[in-house]
Coordinates of C-alpha atoms and ligand atoms in Angstrom, one line a residue:
M5 CA -47.4 -59.9 59.1
L6 CA -46.9 -58.8 55.4
G7 CA -50.2 -57.1 55.4
F8 CA -48.3 -54.3 57.4
L9 CA -45.9 -53.8 54.8
K10 CA -47.0 -50.8 52.7
N11 CA -46.6 -51.2 48.8
K12 CA -43.9 -48.8 47.6
D13 CA -45.3 -46.6 44.9
M14 CA -43.6 -47.2 41.6
E15 CA -42.1 -44.1 40.1
L16 CA -44.0 -43.2 37.0
P17 CA -42.0 -43.2 33.7
F18 CA -41.8 -40.1 31.6
A19 CA -44.3 -40.1 28.6
E20 CA -44.7 -37.5 25.8
S21 CA -46.8 -34.3 26.5
Y22 CA -48.9 -34.9 23.3
K23 CA -50.7 -37.5 21.5
I24 CA -50.7 -38.4 17.8
K25 CA -53.4 -37.3 15.6
M26 CA -52.1 -37.9 12.0
I27 CA -49.5 -40.4 10.7
E28 CA -47.3 -40.7 7.6
T29 CA -46.3 -43.8 6.5
L30 CA -42.4 -44.7 6.2
K31 CA -40.9 -46.7 3.4
R32 CA -38.8 -49.7 4.4
S33 CA -36.0 -50.7 1.8
T34 CA -33.3 -53.5 1.5
R35 CA -29.4 -53.0 1.9
E36 CA -29.2 -53.8 -1.8
Q37 CA -31.4 -51.1 -2.8
R38 CA -29.4 -48.8 -0.5
L39 CA -26.3 -49.5 -1.9
Q40 CA -27.8 -48.8 -5.3
W41 CA -29.2 -45.6 -4.3
I42 CA -26.3 -44.1 -2.3
K43 CA -24.1 -45.0 -5.3
E44 CA -26.7 -43.1 -7.6
A45 CA -26.6 -40.2 -5.2
K46 CA -22.9 -40.1 -5.6
Y47 CA -22.4 -40.7 -1.9
N48 CA -24.0 -37.4 -0.8
L49 CA -26.9 -38.0 1.6
F50 CA -28.6 -34.6 0.6
K51 CA -29.1 -36.1 -2.9
L52 CA -31.2 -39.2 -1.8
K53 CA -35.0 -39.0 -2.3
S54 CA -37.0 -39.0 1.0
D55 CA -38.6 -42.1 0.0
Q56 CA -35.3 -43.9 0.0
V57 CA -34.8 -43.0 3.6
F58 CA -36.4 -44.9 6.5
I59 CA -35.5 -42.4 9.5
D60 CA -34.6 -39.1 8.4
L61 CA -32.2 -37.2 10.7
L62 CA -30.6 -35.2 8.0
T63 CA -31.9 -31.9 9.9
D64 CA -34.5 -30.8 12.4
S65 CA -35.1 -27.7 10.3
G66 CA -38.5 -27.4 8.8
T67 CA -39.2 -31.3 9.6
G68 CA -41.3 -30.9 12.7
A69 CA -44.9 -31.9 13.2
M70 CA -47.1 -28.9 13.6
S71 CA -49.8 -29.1 16.4
D72 CA -53.6 -29.2 15.9
R73 CA -53.5 -25.3 17.0
Q74 CA -50.9 -24.6 14.2
W75 CA -52.9 -26.4 11.5
A76 CA -56.0 -24.5 12.6
A77 CA -54.1 -21.1 12.4
I78 CA -53.1 -22.2 8.9
M79 CA -56.6 -22.3 8.0
T80 CA -57.5 -18.7 9.3
G81 CA -54.0 -17.2 7.7
D82 CA -54.8 -13.7 6.1
E83 CA -53.2 -13.7 2.6
S84 CA -53.2 -10.1 2.0
Y85 CA -50.3 -8.7 0.2
A86 CA -49.7 -5.8 2.5
G87 CA -50.8 -5.5 6.2
A88 CA -52.0 -9.0 6.8
R89 CA -53.6 -9.7 10.2
S90 CA -51.3 -12.8 10.4
Y91 CA -48.1 -10.6 10.2
F92 CA -49.5 -8.5 13.1
E93 CA -50.2 -11.6 15.2
F94 CA -46.8 -13.0 14.3
R95 CA -45.0 -9.7 15.0
D96 CA -46.7 -9.2 18.6
T97 CA -45.9 -12.7 19.3
V98 CA -42.1 -12.1 18.7
S99 CA -42.4 -8.7 20.7
R100 CA -44.0 -10.4 23.5
I101 CA -41.5 -13.4 23.6
M102 CA -38.3 -11.8 22.5
G103 CA -38.9 -8.3 23.4
F104 CA -38.0 -6.6 20.1
E105 CA -39.8 -3.9 18.6
Y106 CA -39.1 -4.5 14.8
V107 CA -39.9 -7.7 13.3
L108 CA -39.1 -8.3 9.6
P109 CA -40.2 -11.7 8.0
T110 CA -37.9 -13.7 5.6
H111 CA -38.7 -17.0 4.2
Q112 CA -35.9 -18.7 6.2
G113 CA -32.9 -18.2 8.5
R114 CA -30.2 -17.6 5.8
A115 CA -32.6 -15.2 4.2
A116 CA -32.8 -13.2 7.3
E117 CA -28.6 -13.3 7.2
N118 CA -28.7 -12.2 3.8
V119 CA -31.0 -9.1 4.2
L120 CA -29.4 -8.1 7.8
F121 CA -25.8 -8.6 6.5
S122 CA -26.4 -6.7 3.5
V123 CA -27.1 -3.8 5.7
L124 CA -24.3 -4.4 8.3
V125 CA -21.4 -6.6 6.8
K126 CA -18.8 -5.0 4.5
S127 CA -15.7 -6.3 2.9
G128 CA -12.8 -6.7 5.4
D129 CA -15.0 -6.5 8.3
V130 CA -14.6 -9.1 11.1
V131 CA -17.4 -10.9 13.1
P132 CA -16.4 -12.6 16.1
G133 CA -19.0 -15.4 17.5
N134 CA -19.4 -18.9 18.7
S135 CA -18.7 -21.6 16.0
H136 CA -20.8 -19.6 13.1
F137 CA -23.2 -21.7 11.5
D138 CA -22.4 -22.4 7.9
T139 CA -24.8 -20.3 6.3
T140 CA -24.0 -17.5 8.7
K141 CA -20.3 -18.0 7.8
G142 CA -21.1 -18.3 4.2
H143 CA -22.9 -14.9 4.3
I144 CA -20.2 -13.3 6.1
E145 CA -17.3 -14.6 3.9
F146 CA -19.4 -14.0 0.7
R147 CA -19.0 -10.4 1.6
K148 CA -15.4 -10.9 2.0
A149 CA -15.5 -10.4 5.7
H150 CA -14.0 -12.9 8.2
A151 CA -15.9 -15.0 10.9
V152 CA -13.8 -15.3 13.9
D153 CA -14.6 -18.2 16.2
C154 CA -14.4 -17.2 19.9
T155 CA -16.1 -20.4 21.4
I156 CA -14.6 -21.8 24.9
D157 CA -11.8 -24.5 24.1
E158 CA -14.0 -27.1 26.2
A159 CA -16.3 -27.2 23.5
F160 CA -13.8 -29.1 21.2
N161 CA -13.3 -31.9 23.8
T162 CA -16.2 -34.2 23.0
T163 CA -15.9 -36.2 26.2
L164 CA -15.8 -33.3 28.6
E165 CA -18.9 -32.7 30.7
H166 CA -19.6 -28.9 30.6
P167 CA -22.9 -27.3 31.0
F168 CA -22.6 -24.5 28.5
K169 CA -20.2 -25.6 25.8
G170 CA -21.8 -23.0 23.6
N171 CA -20.3 -20.1 25.6
I172 CA -18.0 -17.5 24.1
N173 CA -14.5 -17.3 25.7
I174 CA -14.5 -13.7 26.8
A175 CA -10.7 -13.3 26.5
K176 CA -10.6 -14.5 23.0
L177 CA -13.5 -12.1 22.2
E178 CA -12.0 -9.0 23.9
K179 CA -8.5 -9.9 22.0
V180 CA -10.7 -9.7 18.7
L181 CA -12.2 -6.4 19.9
K182 CA -8.9 -5.0 20.8
E183 CA -7.0 -5.8 17.7
N184 CA -9.7 -4.3 15.3
S185 CA -11.3 -1.1 14.9
R186 CA -14.9 -0.6 16.0
E187 CA -15.9 0.4 12.3
R188 CA -14.3 -3.2 11.3
I189 CA -16.7 -5.1 13.8
P190 CA -20.3 -4.9 12.7
F191 CA -21.6 -7.0 15.6
V192 CA -20.8 -9.9 17.7
I193 CA -22.9 -13.0 17.1
V194 CA -24.0 -15.5 19.6
T195 CA -25.6 -18.6 18.2
V196 CA -28.1 -20.0 20.7
T197 CA -27.9 -23.1 21.1
C198 CA -24.7 -23.4 19.2
N199 CA -25.4 -26.0 16.3
S200 CA -22.0 -26.3 15.0
S201 CA -20.3 -27.1 18.4
G202 CA -23.0 -29.8 19.1
G203 CA -26.3 -28.2 20.0
Q204 CA -24.5 -26.8 23.0
P205 CA -26.3 -23.9 25.2
V206 CA -25.0 -20.5 26.2
S207 CA -25.4 -19.5 29.7
I208 CA -27.2 -16.2 30.9
A209 CA -24.1 -15.3 32.7
N210 CA -22.0 -15.7 29.3
L211 CA -24.7 -13.8 27.3
K212 CA -24.3 -10.8 29.8
A213 CA -20.7 -10.9 29.8
V214 CA -20.5 -10.8 26.0
Y215 CA -23.2 -8.1 25.8
E216 CA -21.3 -6.1 28.4
L217 CA -18.0 -6.3 26.7
S218 CA -19.1 -5.8 23.3
H219 CA -21.0 -2.7 24.5
S220 CA -18.0 -1.2 26.3
Y221 CA -16.3 -1.3 22.7
G222 CA -19.4 0.1 21.1
I223 CA -20.5 -3.0 19.3
P224 CA -23.9 -4.4 19.1
V225 CA -24.8 -8.1 19.8
L226 CA -26.8 -10.3 17.5
F227 CA -28.4 -13.6 18.4
D228 CA -28.6 -16.3 15.8
S229 CA -31.7 -17.5 17.3
A230 CA -32.7 -20.8 15.5
R231 CA -32.9 -22.8 18.9
F232 CA -33.5 -20.1 21.5
A233 CA -36.2 -22.0 23.3
E234 CA -33.8 -25.1 23.5
N235 CA -31.1 -22.9 24.9
A236 CA -33.7 -21.4 27.6
Y237 CA -34.5 -25.0 28.7
F238 CA -30.9 -25.8 29.4
I239 CA -30.5 -22.5 31.4
K240 CA -33.6 -23.5 33.5
L241 CA -32.1 -27.1 34.2
R242 CA -28.4 -26.0 34.5
E243 CA -27.7 -22.4 35.4
E244 CA -28.1 -21.6 39.1
G245 CA -31.0 -19.4 40.0
Y246 CA -33.2 -20.3 37.0
Q247 CA -35.0 -23.4 38.2
D248 CA -38.1 -21.6 39.2
K249 CA -38.4 -19.3 36.3
S250 CA -40.6 -20.1 33.3
I251 CA -39.1 -20.4 29.9
K252 CA -40.8 -17.4 28.7
E253 CA -39.2 -15.4 31.6
I254 CA -35.9 -17.1 30.8
V255 CA -36.2 -16.2 27.0
R256 CA -37.1 -12.5 28.0
E257 CA -33.8 -12.3 30.1
M258 CA -31.7 -13.7 27.3
Y259 CA -32.9 -11.4 24.8
Q260 CA -32.0 -8.4 27.4
Y261 CA -28.4 -9.1 26.0
A262 CA -29.2 -8.8 22.3
D263 CA -29.6 -5.8 20.2
M264 CA -30.9 -7.9 17.3
A265 CA -31.7 -11.3 16.1
T266 CA -32.0 -13.5 13.0
M267 CA -34.1 -16.6 13.2
S268 CA -34.7 -19.7 11.2
A269 CA -38.3 -20.4 12.2
K270 CA -37.9 -23.9 10.9
K271 CA -36.5 -25.0 14.1
D272 CA -38.0 -23.5 17.3
G273 CA -40.8 -21.8 15.5
I274 CA -41.8 -25.5 14.8
V275 CA -42.8 -24.5 11.1
N276 CA -41.9 -26.0 7.9
I277 CA -40.7 -22.7 6.2
G278 CA -40.0 -19.1 7.7
G279 CA -37.6 -16.9 9.3
F280 CA -37.2 -13.4 10.5
I281 CA -35.0 -10.5 11.7
A282 CA -35.7 -8.6 14.9
C283 CA -34.1 -5.6 16.3
N284 CA -34.9 -2.4 18.4
S285 CA -33.2 -0.2 15.9
A286 CA -35.5 2.0 13.6
D287 CA -32.5 2.6 11.3
I288 CA -31.4 -0.8 10.8
Y289 CA -35.1 -2.1 10.4
R290 CA -35.5 0.6 7.6
D291 CA -32.3 -0.3 5.7
A292 CA -33.1 -3.8 6.2
C293 CA -36.7 -3.3 4.6
T294 CA -35.2 -2.1 1.5
F295 CA -33.1 -5.3 1.0
N296 CA -36.2 -7.3 2.3
I297 CA -38.2 -5.9 -0.7
M298 CA -35.5 -6.5 -3.2
F299 CA -34.7 -10.3 -2.1
E300 CA -37.6 -11.5 -0.1
G301 CA -40.9 -9.8 -0.5
Y302 CA -42.8 -6.9 1.0
V303 CA -42.0 -6.0 4.6
T304 CA -45.2 -7.7 6.0
Y305 CA -44.8 -11.1 4.4
G306 CA -41.0 -11.4 3.4
G307 CA -41.1 -14.6 1.5
M308 CA -43.8 -16.3 3.9
A309 CA -47.5 -16.9 3.1
G310 CA -50.0 -15.3 5.6
R311 CA -50.8 -18.9 7.0
D312 CA -47.1 -19.6 7.4
M313 CA -46.9 -16.5 9.8
A314 CA -50.0 -17.5 11.4
A315 CA -48.6 -21.0 12.2
L316 CA -45.4 -19.5 13.3
A317 CA -47.1 -17.1 15.9
V318 CA -48.6 -20.3 17.5
G319 CA -45.3 -22.3 17.2
L320 CA -43.3 -19.7 18.9
D321 CA -45.7 -19.7 21.9
E322 CA -45.7 -23.6 21.8
S323 CA -41.9 -24.1 21.9
T324 CA -41.4 -21.8 24.7
E325 CA -43.5 -24.0 27.0
F326 CA -41.5 -26.4 29.3
D327 CA -43.7 -29.7 29.0
Y328 CA -43.0 -29.3 25.1
L329 CA -39.3 -29.0 25.6
E330 CA -38.8 -31.5 28.1
T331 CA -40.6 -34.1 25.7
R332 CA -38.3 -32.8 22.9
I333 CA -35.0 -32.9 24.7
K334 CA -35.7 -36.0 26.6
Q335 CA -36.0 -37.9 23.3
V336 CA -32.6 -36.7 22.1
E337 CA -31.2 -37.6 25.4
Y338 CA -32.9 -41.3 25.3
L339 CA -30.9 -41.6 22.0
G340 CA -27.7 -40.2 23.3
N341 CA -27.8 -42.5 26.5
K342 CA -28.5 -45.6 24.4
L343 CA -25.5 -44.9 22.3
V344 CA -23.3 -44.3 25.3
E345 CA -24.6 -47.6 26.5
Y346 CA -23.4 -49.3 23.3
G347 CA -20.2 -47.4 23.6
V348 CA -20.5 -45.3 20.4
P349 CA -18.3 -42.1 20.9
I350 CA -20.7 -39.1 21.1
Q351 CA -20.4 -35.5 21.8
H352 CA -21.0 -34.7 25.7
P353 CA -23.0 -33.3 27.1
I354 CA -26.0 -34.5 24.7
G355 CA -27.3 -31.5 22.7
G356 CA -30.5 -30.0 22.5
H357 CA -31.5 -31.0 19.1
A358 CA -29.2 -33.6 18.0
V359 CA -26.7 -36.2 19.0
F360 CA -23.3 -35.8 17.5
I361 CA -21.2 -38.8 16.9
D362 CA -17.5 -38.3 17.1
A363 CA -16.6 -39.7 13.6
A364 CA -12.8 -39.4 14.2
K365 CA -13.3 -41.9 17.2
A366 CA -15.9 -44.2 15.7
L367 CA -14.1 -44.7 12.4
P368 CA -10.6 -44.3 13.6
F369 CA -9.0 -46.2 10.4
V370 CA -10.5 -44.0 7.9
P371 CA -7.9 -41.2 7.0
K372 CA -9.3 -37.9 7.7
E373 CA -8.5 -36.8 4.1
Q374 CA -11.1 -39.1 3.2
Y375 CA -13.9 -37.7 5.3
Q376 CA -14.6 -39.8 8.1
A377 CA -18.0 -38.4 9.3
Q378 CA -19.3 -38.6 5.8
T379 CA -18.1 -42.0 5.6
L380 CA -19.9 -43.0 8.9
G381 CA -23.1 -41.3 7.6
I382 CA -23.0 -43.4 4.3
E383 CA -22.3 -46.7 6.5
L384 CA -25.3 -45.9 8.7
Y385 CA -27.5 -45.2 5.7
I386 CA -26.5 -48.6 4.1
E387 CA -27.0 -50.3 7.5
A388 CA -30.7 -49.3 8.1
G389 CA -31.8 -46.4 5.9
I390 CA -31.0 -43.8 8.4
R391 CA -29.9 -40.4 7.2
G392 CA -27.6 -38.1 9.3
V393 CA -25.4 -35.3 8.1
E394 CA -21.7 -34.7 8.1
I395 CA -20.6 -31.8 10.2
G396 CA -16.9 -32.1 9.3
T397 CA -14.4 -31.3 6.7
L398 CA -16.9 -31.3 3.8
L399 CA -18.9 -28.7 5.8
A400 CA -16.0 -26.7 6.7
D401 CA -15.1 -26.0 3.3
R402 CA -11.8 -24.7 1.8
D403 CA -9.9 -21.8 2.9
P404 CA -11.1 -19.0 0.9
V405 CA -7.6 -17.8 0.3
T406 CA -5.4 -20.8 0.1
R407 CA -8.3 -23.2 -1.3
E408 CA -6.9 -25.9 1.0
N409 CA -9.4 -28.1 2.9
R410 CA -10.1 -26.7 6.4
Y411 CA -9.9 -29.6 8.9
P412 CA -12.3 -28.6 11.8
D413 CA -11.4 -29.6 15.5
L414 CA -14.3 -31.9 15.5
E415 CA -15.2 -34.5 12.9
L416 CA -19.0 -35.2 13.5
L417 CA -21.9 -37.0 12.2
R418 CA -25.1 -35.1 13.4
L419 CA -28.3 -37.1 13.9
A420 CA -30.7 -34.3 14.3
I421 CA -34.2 -35.3 15.7
P422 CA -37.2 -33.7 14.0
R423 CA -39.6 -32.2 16.5
R424 CA -42.7 -34.2 17.5
V425 CA -42.1 -36.6 14.6
Y426 CA -40.5 -40.0 15.8
T427 CA -41.1 -42.4 18.7
N428 CA -38.4 -44.1 21.0
N429 CA -38.7 -47.1 19.1
H430 CA -37.2 -45.2 16.2
M431 CA -34.6 -44.1 18.6
D432 CA -34.1 -47.7 19.4
V433 CA -33.4 -48.7 15.8
I434 CA -31.0 -45.8 15.3
A435 CA -28.9 -46.7 18.3
A436 CA -28.9 -50.3 16.9
A437 CA -27.9 -49.6 13.5
L438 CA -24.9 -47.3 15.0
K439 CA -23.7 -50.0 17.0
N440 CA -23.5 -52.4 14.4
V441 CA -21.6 -50.0 12.3
F442 CA -19.2 -49.1 15.3
D443 CA -18.8 -52.8 16.0
R444 CA -17.3 -53.4 12.5
R445 CA -15.2 -50.3 12.5
N446 CA -12.0 -52.4 12.2
S447 CA -13.0 -53.4 8.7
I448 CA -14.0 -49.7 7.7
T449 CA -10.4 -48.5 6.6
K450 CA -11.3 -46.4 3.3
G451 CA -13.6 -43.4 2.8
Y452 CA -14.3 -41.1 -0.2
S453 CA -12.6 -38.4 -2.4
I454 CA -14.2 -35.4 -4.1
Y455 CA -15.3 -35.8 -7.8
W456 CA -17.0 -32.4 -8.0
E457 CA -17.6 -29.5 -5.4
A458 CA -19.1 -26.1 -5.7
P459 CA -16.9 -23.1 -4.5
I460 CA -18.8 -22.5 -1.5
M461 CA -21.0 -24.6 0.8
R462 CA -20.0 -27.5 -1.2
H463 CA -21.4 -30.1 1.2
F464 CA -25.0 -29.7 -0.2
T465 CA -24.0 -30.7 -3.7
V466 CA -20.6 -32.3 -3.4
E467 CA -20.3 -35.4 -5.5
L468 CA -18.0 -38.1 -4.1
E469 CA -16.3 -41.4 -5.3
K470 CA -15.2 -44.4 -3.1
V471 CA -11.4 -44.7 -2.3
D472 CA -10.4 -48.2 -3.7
Ligands
PLP529 C1 -27.8 -21.9 14.0 C2 -28.6 -21.8 12.6 N1 -28.5 -20.7 12.0 C3 -29.0 -20.3 10.8 C4 -29.6 -21.3 10.1 C5 -30.0 -21.2 8.7 O1 -31.3 -21.2 8.7 P1 -32.1 -21.7 7.4 O2 -31.9 -23.1 7.2 O3 -33.8 -21.6 7.8 O4 -31.8 -20.9 6.4 C6 -29.3 -22.7 10.6 C7 -30.1 -23.9 9.9 O5 -29.8 -25.0 10.2 C8 -28.9 -22.9 11.9 O6 -28.7 -24.0 12.3

């Protein structure tokens, strides 16, 4: 009788779309060692030596694993000072993928900002955008201009599920465009995905609306493109009408709504160093070339070796493939879902490159003046040698005029997952370690105070001491 019952096929689980060819040994440590090391590092996670870290989630920037094809490209990179073949391969790839005519290499993303903003941003200018990244804001404020955040309000409620929390609120943007003269607004910046609000994507509909509105005021649009491929993945999954399009098609469509781009290639270029500016304006390109030569290098290498550009050309092609993106983003989701299962408060929906812990909720008894997210980061390091990064009050810096601390709407600990580096066993360790810290939150009531800080971008070098 039973023989008539057909076995139901088991659904096959998901597996990574790559196999591992090379490994790097990780160093373990004891809690006592970590207590000593973090004290020596003045309670600044940036100051730890990498050998003192077991799982490094400080950033997904420049920390990814290159593929065999990228390493092969490294070997054939052309190191000519001018007109290197590797530059043209890289330039043609950017043009094919993003659709821009002019491509200027820089050594990383902030260098692209420095060069392009030297051309475009003047004292007193206003630059609206969606939660500007810290270096972007830094380069704006350094020029005595103002970054105005026009992100949708939903982005600041960590528990709210919204498919495109990186979106710009069109009414907020229009208010800024109305209240300031055209000459005072060099461009509108859209960060895809939006790092500072939790690795959250921007929809095509919103990109189009921002572009049309900005253009109706004669203002160009700049994409901060660090995670443009991850943004396209979310569009494919979440925006109606895009399910059947390839990632490369979606990327091309996204960039129809941009006049220029800055790129930190250390993210979705999957290289360890690199960046670029891309645009369609011959005038902007020409002016940027002058600054590039001053700050970065000649216009066909701009701070990158020929082999870096060769690896980047391959990386851009790989990062805009669905299988790669699915593997990458599913790992981030895996960690996020484990944390949800353990009750740890995180930013929803789970971001593309990182899981963001809501530190204000995770450590409710630490006063915000004592840096809750930084305190959580230190506790996680002491617990298991895991290094995250504070995206909160330290990063928000002081108001440039009043010099008062700026308390951001979200106090987050970011756990950024390097591309193709860790396994899901590592994700399990991270989740268990955070659960342990979270479970003893009632006993964590004191944080840290600043002993020394730099006048701008202080979080990189700040020195802290324990509050007794
Ligand atoms: C959205 C965004 N823009 C710009 C940058 C700056 O790029 P880089 O670190 O290559 O200078 C980063 C770096 O994390 C970023 O996430």
